Amino acid sequence: MIREATSQDAVAIRRLMESVPGYWQPQWCDDTLAHAIRAADGLAFVWCEDAAIYGFACGHDLGFRAYLSELVVAAHLRRRGIAKQLLEHLESKLILRGRTVFQFIAAVWRDAVPLYESLGWAPPDVVLLRRRLTASRPNSG
Ligand SMILES: CC(C)(COP(=O)(O)OP(=O)(O)OC[C@H]1O[C@@H](n2cnc3c(N)ncnc32)[C@H](O)[C@@H]1OP(=O)(O)O)[C@@H](O)C(=O)NCCC(=O)NCCS
């Protein structure tokens, strides 16, 4: 069953993300998740069975375009269409908001590319770059 995520789900979602090797980033904390869910503004969803969380999809609608920021499904429940349903649910919510001619963007792990391709995603005509931000040192002068 899909339901909207709340910041109270942060601990369970973190456990799910930590169960995937390399997925949880050391600089993140519970507050990172709570912030992401709040900022998703109704576009963060969990897959639940018996009140336990086994899937998480988080989108952010920024007006010009929307971003898929996280997608993860517990290893023992994969290949049952859960990620597909989570993505389709998120897309339907974007369409309900009037985002019908719209770019939905994701930075995708290589292993997950077949999932996206099976749902009609394709590489955009742009290059994804990143810059790591670090706090600047106090001015010693
Ligand atoms: C990627 C991930 C979210 C897919 O979740 P899932 O629930 O297993 O995906 P679905 O069952 O909805 O897959 C739907 C379709 O996508 C394709 N697909 C999904 N995973 C695939 C894989 N590992 N290899 C090839 N095709 C795959 C298939 O066409 C599948 O349909 P089928 O099972 O009927 O053949 C899951 O494997 C996961 O959490 N991986 C670790 C974290 C990760 O990579 N997240 C994505 C970050 S961008």
Short mmCIF file of C-alpha atoms and ligand atoms in Angstrom, two decimals:
data_model
loop_
_atom_site.label_atom_id
_atom_site.label_comp_id
_atom_site.label_asym_id
_atom_site.label_seq_id
_atom_site.Cartn_x
_atom_site.Cartn_y
_atom_site.Cartn_z
CA MET A 1 0.00 0.00 0.00
CA ILE A 2 1.24 3.48 -0.88
CA ARG A 3 0.77 6.36 1.53
CA GLU A 4 2.23 9.82 1.90
CA ALA A 5 5.42 9.90 3.99
CA THR A 6 5.62 12.07 7.09
CA SER A 7 8.68 13.25 9.00
CA GLN A 8 7.76 10.66 11.66
CA ASP A 9 8.71 7.98 9.11
CA ALA A 10 12.29 9.30 8.98
CA VAL A 11 13.82 6.61 11.23
CA ALA A 12 12.19 3.71 9.34
CA ILE A 13 13.08 5.20 5.96
CA ARG A 14 16.66 5.70 7.10
CA ARG A 15 16.84 2.03 8.12
CA LEU A 16 15.57 1.06 4.66
CA MET A 17 18.11 3.29 2.92
CA GLU A 18 20.94 2.01 5.12
CA SER A 19 20.05 -1.56 4.12
CA VAL A 20 21.29 -0.82 0.57
CA PRO A 21 25.11 -0.80 0.43
CA GLY A 22 26.44 2.63 -0.51
CA TYR A 23 23.05 4.32 -0.52
CA TRP A 24 23.04 6.22 2.79
CA GLN A 25 25.56 9.07 2.74
CA PRO A 26 27.67 9.61 5.89
CA GLN A 27 26.94 13.35 5.94
CA TRP A 28 23.18 12.74 6.20
CA CYS A 29 21.24 12.46 9.49
CA ASP A 30 17.60 11.89 10.51
CA ASP A 31 17.02 15.59 10.08
CA THR A 32 18.14 15.34 6.43
CA LEU A 33 15.26 12.96 5.79
CA ALA A 34 12.75 14.98 7.78
CA HIS A 35 13.79 18.08 5.81
CA ALA A 36 13.52 16.23 2.48
CA ILE A 37 10.02 14.99 3.34
CA ARG A 38 8.86 18.45 4.41
CA ALA A 39 10.37 20.02 1.28
CA ALA A 40 8.67 17.38 -0.88
CA ASP A 41 5.40 19.06 0.07
CA GLY A 42 3.14 16.04 -0.51
CA LEU A 43 5.39 14.27 -3.06
CA ALA A 44 7.13 11.82 -0.68
CA PHE A 45 5.58 8.36 -0.51
CA VAL A 46 6.24 5.10 1.28
CA TRP A 47 5.29 1.54 0.45
CA CYS A 48 3.92 -0.11 3.62
CA GLU A 49 3.02 -3.65 4.52
CA ASP A 50 1.70 -4.36 8.03
CA ALA A 51 2.72 -0.83 9.06
CA ALA A 52 6.38 -1.50 8.12
CA ILE A 53 8.05 0.61 5.43
CA TYR A 54 9.63 -1.27 2.50
CA GLY A 55 9.75 1.40 -0.19
CA PHE A 56 10.34 5.12 -0.45
CA ALA A 57 10.06 7.61 -3.31
CA CYS A 58 10.62 11.32 -2.88
CA GLY A 59 10.01 14.03 -5.46
CA HIS A 60 10.44 17.79 -5.41
CA ASP A 61 8.37 20.03 -7.67
CA LEU A 62 10.35 23.20 -8.26
CA GLY A 63 8.00 24.78 -10.77
CA PHE A 64 10.31 24.79 -13.78
CA ARG A 65 10.72 21.03 -13.45
CA ALA A 66 10.46 18.28 -10.84
CA TYR A 67 13.22 16.10 -9.45
CA LEU A 68 13.09 12.55 -8.17
CA SER A 69 15.43 12.76 -5.20
CA GLU A 70 15.21 9.22 -3.78
CA LEU A 71 13.82 5.84 -4.77
CA VAL A 72 14.49 2.65 -2.87
CA VAL A 73 12.76 -0.70 -2.32
CA ALA A 74 13.74 -3.34 0.26
CA ALA A 75 15.84 -6.11 -1.33
CA HIS A 76 13.45 -8.94 -0.43
CA LEU A 77 10.49 -7.23 -2.17
CA ARG A 78 12.15 -6.25 -5.44
CA ARG A 79 10.88 -7.15 -8.91
CA ARG A 80 7.26 -7.06 -7.75
CA GLY A 81 6.45 -3.70 -9.31
CA ILE A 82 6.76 -1.62 -6.12
CA ALA A 83 9.16 0.98 -7.55
CA LYS A 84 7.02 1.20 -10.68
CA GLN A 85 3.90 1.87 -8.59
CA LEU A 86 5.69 4.45 -6.44
CA LEU A 87 6.95 6.30 -9.53
CA GLU A 88 3.58 6.15 -11.26
CA HIS A 89 1.92 7.44 -8.10
CA LEU A 90 4.33 10.37 -7.93
CA GLU A 91 3.81 11.12 -11.62
CA SER A 92 0.04 11.06 -11.20
CA LYS A 93 0.32 13.60 -8.37
CA LEU A 94 2.45 15.88 -10.59
CA ILE A 95 -0.11 15.60 -13.38
CA LEU A 96 -2.90 16.42 -10.91
CA ARG A 97 -0.97 19.60 -10.09
CA GLY A 98 -1.19 20.53 -13.76
CA ARG A 99 2.37 19.48 -14.60
CA THR A 100 1.35 17.89 -17.87
CA VAL A 101 4.08 19.15 -20.22
CA PHE A 102 6.86 18.89 -17.77
CA GLN A 103 10.34 17.52 -17.17
CA PHE A 104 10.72 14.99 -14.39
CA ILE A 105 14.47 14.55 -13.76
CA ALA A 106 16.44 11.92 -11.84
CA ALA A 107 20.13 11.24 -11.23
CA VAL A 108 19.99 7.49 -11.65
CA TRP A 109 22.25 4.75 -10.32
CA ARG A 110 23.59 2.68 -13.22
CA ASP A 111 22.06 -0.54 -11.86
CA ALA A 112 18.64 1.11 -11.77
CA VAL A 113 18.65 2.34 -15.39
CA PRO A 114 16.60 -0.64 -16.68
CA LEU A 115 13.76 0.27 -14.30
CA TYR A 116 13.57 3.82 -15.64
CA GLU A 117 13.89 2.72 -19.26
CA SER A 118 11.03 0.27 -18.74
CA LEU A 119 8.90 3.25 -17.65
CA GLY A 120 9.78 5.45 -20.63
CA TRP A 121 12.57 7.54 -19.10
CA ALA A 122 15.40 8.55 -21.46
CA PRO A 123 18.64 10.56 -21.16
CA PRO A 124 18.00 14.34 -21.46
CA ASP A 125 20.05 16.68 -23.66
CA VAL A 126 21.95 18.02 -20.67
CA VAL A 127 24.96 17.02 -18.61
CA LEU A 128 24.63 16.44 -14.88
CA LEU A 129 27.41 18.20 -12.94
CA ARG A 130 27.99 18.47 -9.23
CA ARG A 131 30.06 20.63 -6.93
CA ARG A 132 30.78 19.52 -3.40
CA LEU A 133 30.07 22.35 -0.96
CA THR A 134 32.28 22.75 2.08
CA ALA A 135 32.01 25.30 4.84
CA SER A 136 34.63 28.02 4.32
CA ARG A 137 37.21 28.51 7.05
CA PRO A 138 36.91 31.59 9.25
CA ASN A 139 39.05 34.44 7.95
CA SER A 140 42.30 34.31 9.91
CA GLY A 141 43.36 37.84 8.84
C1 LIG B 1 15.96 0.16 -8.44
C2 LIG B 1 14.88 -0.34 -7.48
C3 LIG B 1 14.23 0.87 -6.81
C4 LIG B 1 13.81 -1.11 -8.31
O1 LIG B 1 12.76 -1.47 -7.43
P1 LIG B 1 11.75 -2.67 -7.78
O2 LIG B 1 10.56 -2.54 -6.90
O3 LIG B 1 12.48 -3.94 -7.74
O4 LIG B 1 11.37 -2.33 -9.30
P2 LIG B 1 10.06 -2.87 -10.06
O5 LIG B 1 9.71 -4.24 -9.54
O6 LIG B 1 8.99 -1.84 -9.96
O7 LIG B 1 10.58 -2.97 -11.54
C5 LIG B 1 9.77 -2.60 -12.63
C6 LIG B 1 10.50 -2.95 -13.91
O8 LIG B 1 11.76 -2.27 -13.96
C7 LIG B 1 12.76 -3.14 -14.54
N1 LIG B 1 13.76 -3.46 -13.51
C8 LIG B 1 13.72 -3.17 -12.19
N2 LIG B 1 14.85 -3.57 -11.57
C9 LIG B 1 15.62 -4.13 -12.52
C10 LIG B 1 16.90 -4.72 -12.51
N3 LIG B 1 17.64 -4.83 -11.37
N4 LIG B 1 17.40 -5.23 -13.68
C11 LIG B 1 16.68 -5.13 -14.81
N5 LIG B 1 15.43 -4.57 -14.89
C12 LIG B 1 14.92 -4.07 -13.76
C13 LIG B 1 12.01 -4.40 -14.99
O9 LIG B 1 11.55 -4.17 -16.30
C14 LIG B 1 10.87 -4.43 -14.01
O10 LIG B 1 9.75 -5.15 -14.49
P3 LIG B 1 9.75 -6.77 -14.38
O11 LIG B 1 10.20 -7.14 -13.00
O12 LIG B 1 8.31 -7.11 -14.67
O13 LIG B 1 10.70 -7.24 -15.44
C15 LIG B 1 15.45 -1.33 -6.42
O14 LIG B 1 16.17 -2.33 -7.09
C16 LIG B 1 16.37 -0.65 -5.40
O15 LIG B 1 15.90 -0.12 -4.40
N6 LIG B 1 17.68 -0.69 -5.70
C17 LIG B 1 18.68 -0.08 -4.76
C18 LIG B 1 18.56 1.43 -4.70
C19 LIG B 1 18.53 2.05 -6.07
O16 LIG B 1 19.25 1.68 -6.98
N7 LIG B 1 17.64 3.06 -6.20
C20 LIG B 1 17.51 3.82 -7.41
C21 LIG B 1 18.41 4.99 -7.31
S1 LIG B 1 18.32 5.94 -8.80
#
